[in-house]
Amino acid sequence: MGVKETLTDVLQTNAAVEIMNEIVLHALQSSRDTCLDMREKLDGDRGTDHLSDREMKDWESLVLDIAALNRVIDYYGG
């Protein structure tokens, strides 16, 4: 059996699927953490009253992105 066939067989196992799920999960968590950091930089402990219109739109988008990422992370078992 050649290398290509061996890799194909390995990638079709449950272990390979679990590894890929873990990679995806960590990438999603990293993206969520980045969004959380960006949101924290915008609002800090001061709330959102001080934000410009553009910053407020960014903040709202970040909140929605964080919620969406949390749902996907929950789906993957995070």
PDB file of C-alpha atoms in Angstrom, residues 11-44:
ATOM      1  CA  LEU A  11      -8.257  10.303   7.159  1.00  0.00           C
ATOM      2  CA  GLN A  12     -11.399   8.181   6.977  1.00  0.00           C
ATOM      3  CA  THR A  13     -11.102   6.953  10.577  1.00  0.00           C
ATOM      4  CA  ASN A  14     -13.027   8.295  13.554  1.00  0.00           C
ATOM      5  CA  ALA A  15      -9.759   9.446  15.123  1.00  0.00           C
ATOM      6  CA  ALA A  16      -9.007  11.641  12.116  1.00  0.00           C
ATOM      7  CA  VAL A  17     -12.483  13.159  12.293  1.00  0.00           C
ATOM      8  CA  GLU A  18     -12.005  13.869  16.003  1.00  0.00           C
ATOM      9  CA  ILE A  19      -8.642  15.531  15.320  1.00  0.00           C
ATOM     10  CA  MET A  20     -10.201  17.729  12.643  1.00  0.00           C
ATOM     11  CA  ASN A  21     -13.052  18.645  15.005  1.00  0.00           C
ATOM     12  CA  GLU A  22     -10.521  19.677  17.662  1.00  0.00           C
ATOM     13  CA  ILE A  23      -8.620  21.808  15.144  1.00  0.00           C
ATOM     14  CA  VAL A  24     -11.852  23.516  14.068  1.00  0.00           C
ATOM     15  CA  LEU A  25     -12.932  23.975  17.682  1.00  0.00           C
ATOM     16  CA  HIS A  26      -9.666  25.664  18.637  1.00  0.00           C
ATOM     17  CA  ALA A  27      -9.785  27.911  15.567  1.00  0.00           C
ATOM     18  CA  LEU A  28     -13.338  28.959  16.459  1.00  0.00           C
ATOM     19  CA  GLN A  29     -12.374  29.611  20.069  1.00  0.00           C
ATOM     20  CA  SER A  30      -9.420  31.702  18.935  1.00  0.00           C
ATOM     21  CA  SER A  31     -11.679  33.745  16.653  1.00  0.00           C
ATOM     22  CA  ARG A  32     -14.164  34.247  19.482  1.00  0.00           C
ATOM     23  CA  ASP A  33     -11.375  35.335  21.847  1.00  0.00           C
ATOM     24  CA  THR A  34     -10.192  37.866  19.268  1.00  0.00           C
ATOM     25  CA  CYS A  35     -13.727  39.256  18.976  1.00  0.00           C
ATOM     26  CA  LEU A  36     -14.024  39.417  22.762  1.00  0.00           C
ATOM     27  CA  ASP A  37     -10.738  41.335  22.980  1.00  0.00           C
ATOM     28  CA  MET A  38     -11.849  43.770  20.283  1.00  0.00           C
ATOM     29  CA  ARG A  39     -15.209  44.324  21.991  1.00  0.00           C
ATOM     30  CA  GLU A  40     -13.447  44.881  25.315  1.00  0.00           C
ATOM     31  CA  LYS A  41     -11.188  47.495  23.699  1.00  0.00           C
ATOM     32  CA  LEU A  42     -14.245  49.326  22.398  1.00  0.00           C
ATOM     33  CA  ASP A  43     -16.352  49.344  25.541  1.00  0.00           C
ATOM     34  CA  GLY A  44     -13.960  48.629  28.398  1.00  0.00           C
TER      35      GLY A  44
END
